């Protein structure tokens, strides 16, 4: 496991990391590239595999299933964002486990350690896969805690399967507006070319800017590592096409119009500084400033819903649960306990 990744997981799991001198770039030995399903990239808990048929393809869905020491009889399903493997939920898994919750954290098809399909991604397919996983695990009902792109999926699950969802926590979700109103359609090949031009350093700057990150650089490095150590793999072009399919998913399948129809108790937890809006650079200049007013959008949507509220955390960006962990813990555990 890379040194910085060890430190991140140690901190997340409450251990005291052993700090040893870092190798300089000149001293570091060449490292074998990760596989297309992040083979070689360590997760904080054992990873299991579940067979699914999605888009006509036979695929494997990876997931962590973490039992608490003292169960309270309830389960939380964690839904990850687009730029992050489910491993980044490590501190939230620990937090929920200490409170007695069983935690299921899947990598959706197309992400992390799950299969990369050759076709398009669809929220209905991802929702069905997630419910099929719960069926396999014998979980009739669960709380759903989602982040970023996972928030869009959480909305679809809560709308399509309301009887399977107890509480819904939308953590810095994207999709609170219909991006098609601002951004013209962008060809897949153009997005692939733009993504392929990124270097590790420009990707870091992109994350820091788009997500208004308040994290120290070392805590961001594992996310850079998860993507850019794939570049040496012969499967990288296929991975990249699957990654770009998720960008088109966000654009083509908006959920903003469904959010006011959610009947389950819902909590939005927003970073005040989070103005992330996928596709904003491709929007006409006069429209860009109107995009990504996420905290205000969450408050407006919550007011239109039968049982929802929005909490906005000051001096916080897109990675709310890593940037403001204490406040996040208090909000989530209080909400789930009601």
Tab-separated table of N, CA and C in Angstrom, residues 180-275:
chain	number	residue	atom	x	y	z
A	180	UNK	N	-28.420	20.639	-18.191
A	180	UNK	CA	-28.734	20.813	-19.602
A	180	UNK	C	-29.262	22.226	-19.897
A	181	UNK	N	-29.720	22.929	-18.863
A	181	UNK	CA	-30.219	24.288	-19.051
A	181	UNK	C	-29.091	25.288	-19.260
A	182	UNK	N	-27.857	24.863	-18.959
A	182	UNK	CA	-26.712	25.763	-19.033
A	182	UNK	C	-25.633	25.300	-20.010
A	183	UNK	N	-25.453	23.995	-20.105
A	183	UNK	CA	-24.298	23.432	-20.817
A	183	UNK	C	-24.773	22.776	-22.105
A	184	UNK	N	-24.186	23.113	-23.231
A	184	UNK	CA	-24.563	22.423	-24.474
A	184	UNK	C	-24.053	20.988	-24.466
A	185	UNK	N	-24.668	20.113	-25.237
A	185	UNK	CA	-24.177	18.725	-25.297
A	185	UNK	C	-22.716	18.690	-25.750
A	186	UNK	N	-21.950	17.812	-25.092
A	186	UNK	CA	-20.521	17.697	-25.408
A	186	UNK	C	-20.233	16.289	-25.902
A	187	UNK	N	-19.629	16.127	-27.077
A	187	UNK	CA	-19.349	14.781	-27.581
A	187	UNK	C	-18.447	13.991	-26.640
A	188	UNK	N	-18.727	12.723	-26.532
A	188	UNK	CA	-17.940	11.850	-25.657
A	188	UNK	C	-16.459	11.902	-26.006
A	189	UNK	N	-16.122	11.910	-27.280
A	189	UNK	CA	-14.714	11.891	-27.680
A	189	UNK	C	-13.997	13.163	-27.225
A	190	UNK	N	-14.701	14.282	-27.198
A	190	UNK	CA	-14.093	15.517	-26.710
A	190	UNK	C	-13.809	15.433	-25.216
A	191	UNK	N	-14.744	14.868	-24.468
A	191	UNK	CA	-14.523	14.720	-23.028
A	191	UNK	C	-13.362	13.780	-22.760
A	192	UNK	N	-13.297	12.685	-23.519
A	192	UNK	CA	-12.184	11.740	-23.361
A	192	UNK	C	-10.859	12.444	-23.619
A	193	UNK	N	-10.781	13.228	-24.687
A	193	UNK	CA	-9.534	13.935	-25.010
A	193	UNK	C	-9.151	14.903	-23.900
A	194	UNK	N	-10.123	15.628	-23.355
A	194	UNK	CA	-9.838	16.583	-22.282
A	194	UNK	C	-9.362	15.873	-21.018
A	195	UNK	N	-10.013	14.763	-20.678
A	195	UNK	CA	-9.618	14.016	-19.482
A	195	UNK	C	-8.237	13.399	-19.652
A	196	UNK	N	-7.937	12.933	-20.868
A	196	UNK	CA	-6.662	12.269	-21.108
A	196	UNK	C	-5.491	13.238	-21.044
A	197	UNK	N	-5.748	14.529	-21.255
A	197	UNK	CA	-4.687	15.529	-21.201
A	197	UNK	C	-4.274	15.877	-19.776
A	198	UNK	N	-5.118	15.528	-18.800
A	198	UNK	CA	-4.809	15.872	-17.420
A	198	UNK	C	-3.559	15.141	-16.935
A	199	UNK	N	-2.763	15.841	-16.140
A	199	UNK	CA	-1.663	15.217	-15.405
A	199	UNK	C	-2.083	15.111	-13.946
A	200	UNK	N	-1.280	14.414	-13.155
A	200	UNK	CA	-1.600	14.294	-11.732
A	200	UNK	C	-1.703	15.674	-11.088
A	201	UNK	N	-0.802	16.583	-11.470
A	201	UNK	CA	-0.810	17.908	-10.857
A	201	UNK	C	-2.003	18.740	-11.313
A	202	UNK	N	-2.348	18.687	-12.602
A	202	UNK	CA	-3.511	19.461	-13.058
A	202	UNK	C	-4.805	18.866	-12.518
A	203	UNK	N	-4.835	17.551	-12.322
A	203	UNK	CA	-6.012	16.926	-11.721
A	203	UNK	C	-6.155	17.364	-10.266
A	204	UNK	N	-5.042	17.442	-9.538
A	204	UNK	CA	-5.082	17.928	-8.157
A	204	UNK	C	-5.658	19.347	-8.113
A	205	UNK	N	-5.171	20.190	-9.018
A	205	UNK	CA	-5.662	21.574	-9.047
A	205	UNK	C	-7.143	21.617	-9.402
A	206	UNK	N	-7.564	20.728	-10.292
A	206	UNK	CA	-8.974	20.664	-10.667
A	206	UNK	C	-9.832	20.303	-9.453
A	207	UNK	N	-9.411	19.298	-8.697
A	207	UNK	CA	-10.154	18.906	-7.502
A	207	UNK	C	-10.187	20.039	-6.479
A	208	UNK	N	-9.031	20.648	-6.256
A	208	UNK	CA	-8.957	21.725	-5.266
A	208	UNK	C	-9.855	22.885	-5.647
A	209	UNK	N	-9.917	23.205	-6.939
A	209	UNK	CA	-10.724	24.337	-7.395
A	209	UNK	C	-12.202	23.988	-7.452
A	210	UNK	N	-12.542	22.914	-8.150
A	210	UNK	CA	-13.947	22.561	-8.327
A	210	UNK	C	-14.633	22.212	-7.017
A	211	UNK	N	-13.876	21.610	-6.103
A	211	UNK	CA	-14.470	21.132	-4.855
A	211	UNK	C	-14.196	22.046	-3.662
A	212	UNK	N	-13.483	23.151	-3.879
A	212	UNK	CA	-13.156	24.088	-2.792
A	212	UNK	C	-12.612	23.325	-1.587
A	213	UNK	N	-11.635	22.458	-1.846
A	213	UNK	CA	-11.144	21.556	-0.812
A	213	UNK	C	-10.457	22.304	0.329
A	214	UNK	N	-10.710	21.826	1.536
A	214	UNK	CA	-10.059	22.373	2.726
A	214	UNK	C	-9.117	21.338	3.358
A	215	UNK	N	-8.764	20.313	2.587
A	215	UNK	CA	-7.939	19.227	3.099
A	215	UNK	C	-6.467	19.497	2.835
A	216	UNK	N	-5.575	18.990	3.701
A	216	UNK	CA	-4.147	19.093	3.411
A	216	UNK	C	-3.795	18.249	2.192
A	217	UNK	N	-2.749	18.623	1.455
A	217	UNK	CA	-2.412	17.906	0.216
A	217	UNK	C	-2.243	16.405	0.400
A	218	UNK	N	-1.647	15.977	1.522
A	218	UNK	CA	-1.426	14.549	1.726
A	218	UNK	C	-2.737	13.768	1.769
A	219	UNK	N	-3.816	14.408	2.202
A	219	UNK	CA	-5.087	13.703	2.289
A	219	UNK	C	-5.766	13.618	0.925
A	220	UNK	N	-5.347	14.434	-0.012
A	220	UNK	CA	-5.891	14.395	-1.362
A	220	UNK	C	-5.110	13.410	-2.245
A	221	UNK	N	-3.857	13.176	-1.911
A	221	UNK	CA	-2.975	12.356	-2.745
A	221	UNK	C	-3.537	10.973	-3.072
A	222	UNK	N	-4.178	10.243	-2.129
A	222	UNK	CA	-4.708	8.925	-2.509
A	222	UNK	C	-5.728	8.982	-3.640
A	223	UNK	N	-6.490	10.075	-3.725
A	223	UNK	CA	-7.463	10.198	-4.816
A	223	UNK	C	-6.739	10.410	-6.152
A	224	UNK	N	-5.640	11.160	-6.110
A	224	UNK	CA	-4.822	11.346	-7.307
A	224	UNK	C	-4.208	10.000	-7.710
A	225	UNK	N	-3.712	9.299	-6.700
A	225	UNK	CA	-3.044	8.026	-6.922
A	225	UNK	C	-3.992	7.006	-7.543
A	226	UNK	N	-5.247	6.978	-7.051
A	226	UNK	CA	-6.215	5.985	-7.529
A	226	UNK	C	-6.482	6.143	-9.020
A	227	UNK	N	-6.366	7.366	-9.508
A	227	UNK	CA	-6.611	7.582	-10.929
A	227	UNK	C	-5.356	7.463	-11.771
A	228	UNK	N	-4.260	8.084	-11.329
A	228	UNK	CA	-3.124	8.225	-12.239
A	228	UNK	C	-2.169	7.049	-12.219
A	229	UNK	N	-2.272	6.153	-11.240
A	229	UNK	CA	-1.473	4.943	-11.353
A	229	UNK	C	-2.144	3.923	-12.265
A	230	UNK	N	-3.339	4.260	-12.755
A	230	UNK	CA	-3.974	3.440	-13.783
A	230	UNK	C	-3.432	3.729	-15.179
A	231	UNK	N	-2.810	4.898	-15.327
A	231	UNK	CA	-2.421	5.332	-16.676
A	231	UNK	C	-1.408	4.398	-17.322
A	232	UNK	N	-0.636	3.690	-16.537
A	232	UNK	CA	0.338	2.771	-17.112
A	232	UNK	C	-0.244	1.426	-17.474
A	233	UNK	N	-1.528	1.229	-17.189
A	233	UNK	CA	-2.164	-0.055	-17.473
A	233	UNK	C	-2.636	-0.120	-18.919
A	234	UNK	N	-2.518	-1.268	-19.575
A	234	UNK	CA	-3.042	-1.391	-20.940
A	234	UNK	C	-4.562	-1.233	-21.006
A	235	UNK	N	-5.229	-1.386	-19.856
A	235	UNK	CA	-6.682	-1.230	-19.811
A	235	UNK	C	-7.108	0.218	-19.579
A	236	UNK	N	-6.137	1.140	-19.493
A	236	UNK	CA	-6.474	2.530	-19.182
A	236	UNK	C	-7.483	3.131	-20.174
A	237	UNK	N	-7.350	2.937	-21.499
A	237	UNK	CA	-8.347	3.526	-22.409
A	237	UNK	C	-9.766	3.062	-22.119
A	238	UNK	N	-9.918	1.790	-21.763
A	238	UNK	CA	-11.260	1.290	-21.429
A	238	UNK	C	-11.755	1.916	-20.133
A	239	UNK	N	-10.861	2.040	-19.151
A	239	UNK	CA	-11.245	2.701	-17.889
A	239	UNK	C	-11.683	4.137	-18.156
A	240	UNK	N	-10.915	4.843	-18.985
A	240	UNK	CA	-11.209	6.242	-19.254
A	240	UNK	C	-12.570	6.389	-19.933
A	241	UNK	N	-12.888	5.504	-20.839
A	241	UNK	CA	-14.182	5.591	-21.521
A	241	UNK	C	-15.317	5.349	-20.524
A	242	UNK	N	-15.139	4.430	-19.606
A	242	UNK	CA	-16.163	4.191	-18.582
A	242	UNK	C	-16.298	5.402	-17.664
A	243	UNK	N	-15.165	6.030	-17.332
A	243	UNK	CA	-15.191	7.221	-16.479
A	243	UNK	C	-15.944	8.355	-17.168
A	244	UNK	N	-15.711	8.520	-18.445
A	244	UNK	CA	-16.398	9.574	-19.201
A	244	UNK	C	-17.884	9.241	-19.359
A	245	UNK	N	-18.222	7.961	-19.405
A	245	UNK	CA	-19.633	7.576	-19.449
A	245	UNK	C	-20.379	8.113	-18.232
A	246	UNK	N	-19.690	8.207	-17.085
A	246	UNK	CA	-20.340	8.745	-15.883
A	246	UNK	C	-20.567	10.246	-15.992
A	247	UNK	N	-19.710	10.951	-16.737
A	247	UNK	CA	-19.940	12.375	-16.977
A	247	UNK	C	-21.184	12.574	-17.835
A	248	UNK	N	-21.341	11.752	-18.834
A	248	UNK	CA	-22.529	11.839	-19.681
A	248	UNK	C	-23.788	11.421	-18.923
A	249	UNK	N	-23.645	10.493	-18.002
A	249	UNK	CA	-24.764	10.086	-17.140
A	249	UNK	C	-25.309	11.281	-16.362
A	250	UNK	N	-24.404	12.042	-15.757
A	250	UNK	CA	-24.802	13.212	-14.977
A	250	UNK	C	-25.575	14.203	-15.845
A	251	UNK	N	-25.087	14.400	-17.058
A	251	UNK	CA	-25.685	15.388	-17.956
A	251	UNK	C	-27.022	14.910	-18.521
A	252	UNK	N	-27.056	13.658	-18.954
A	252	UNK	CA	-28.219	13.169	-19.689
A	252	UNK	C	-29.390	12.763	-18.807
A	253	UNK	N	-29.131	12.467	-17.515
A	253	UNK	CA	-30.191	11.931	-16.663
A	253	UNK	C	-30.345	12.772	-15.393
A	254	UNK	N	-30.839	14.000	-15.528
A	254	UNK	CA	-31.003	14.863	-14.357
A	254	UNK	C	-32.024	14.288	-13.372
A	255	UNK	N	-31.838	14.613	-12.097
A	255	UNK	CA	-32.790	14.166	-11.071
A	255	UNK	C	-33.388	15.346	-10.302
A	256	UNK	N	-32.981	16.573	-10.647
A	256	UNK	CA	-33.441	17.744	-9.885
A	256	UNK	C	-34.965	17.816	-9.821
A	257	UNK	N	-35.615	17.406	-10.901
A	257	UNK	CA	-37.070	17.497	-10.958
A	257	UNK	C	-37.752	16.438	-10.082
A	258	UNK	N	-37.010	15.406	-9.698
A	258	UNK	CA	-37.563	14.347	-8.854
A	258	UNK	C	-37.410	14.649	-7.362
A	259	UNK	N	-36.449	15.469	-7.020
A	259	UNK	CA	-36.113	15.659	-5.599
A	259	UNK	C	-37.312	16.127	-4.775
A	260	UNK	N	-38.103	17.097	-5.231
A	260	UNK	CA	-39.245	17.517	-4.400
A	260	UNK	C	-40.284	16.425	-4.168
A	261	UNK	N	-40.223	15.347	-4.956
A	261	UNK	CA	-41.204	14.267	-4.843
A	261	UNK	C	-40.781	13.186	-3.857
A	262	UNK	N	-39.588	13.285	-3.285
A	262	UNK	CA	-39.105	12.273	-2.345
A	262	UNK	C	-39.946	12.329	-1.067
A	263	UNK	N	-40.451	11.179	-0.660
A	263	UNK	CA	-41.313	11.110	0.520
A	263	UNK	C	-40.555	10.730	1.791
A	264	UNK	N	-39.403	10.134	1.654
A	264	UNK	CA	-38.662	9.671	2.824
A	264	UNK	C	-37.990	10.841	3.533
A	265	UNK	N	-37.779	10.762	4.851
A	265	UNK	CA	-37.068	11.836	5.568
A	265	UNK	C	-35.696	12.070	4.952
A	266	UNK	N	-35.396	13.321	4.637
A	266	UNK	CA	-34.182	13.647	3.888
A	266	UNK	C	-33.435	14.784	4.552
A	267	UNK	N	-32.123	14.616	4.646
A	267	UNK	CA	-31.236	15.652	5.192
A	267	UNK	C	-30.184	15.987	4.149
A	268	UNK	N	-30.117	17.258	3.748
A	268	UNK	CA	-29.024	17.758	2.919
A	268	UNK	C	-27.946	18.299	3.856
A	269	UNK	N	-26.693	17.887	3.634
A	269	UNK	CA	-25.566	18.469	4.374
A	269	UNK	C	-24.640	19.085	3.333
A	270	UNK	N	-24.588	20.408	3.336
A	270	UNK	CA	-23.907	21.144	2.272
A	270	UNK	C	-22.715	21.920	2.820
A	271	UNK	N	-21.654	22.003	2.010
A	271	UNK	CA	-20.547	22.895	2.324
A	271	UNK	C	-20.860	24.279	1.758
A	272	UNK	N	-20.723	25.302	2.575
A	272	UNK	CA	-21.059	26.655	2.140
A	272	UNK	C	-20.223	27.101	0.946
A	273	UNK	N	-19.008	26.567	0.838
A	273	UNK	CA	-18.098	26.988	-0.234
A	273	UNK	C	-18.133	26.071	-1.453
A	274	UNK	N	-19.033	25.097	-1.443
A	274	UNK	CA	-19.092	24.113	-2.522
A	274	UNK	C	-19.964	24.640	-3.657
A	275	UNK	N	-19.319	25.023	-4.759
A	275	UNK	CA	-20.041	25.506	-5.942
A	275	UNK	C	-19.772	24.595	-7.145
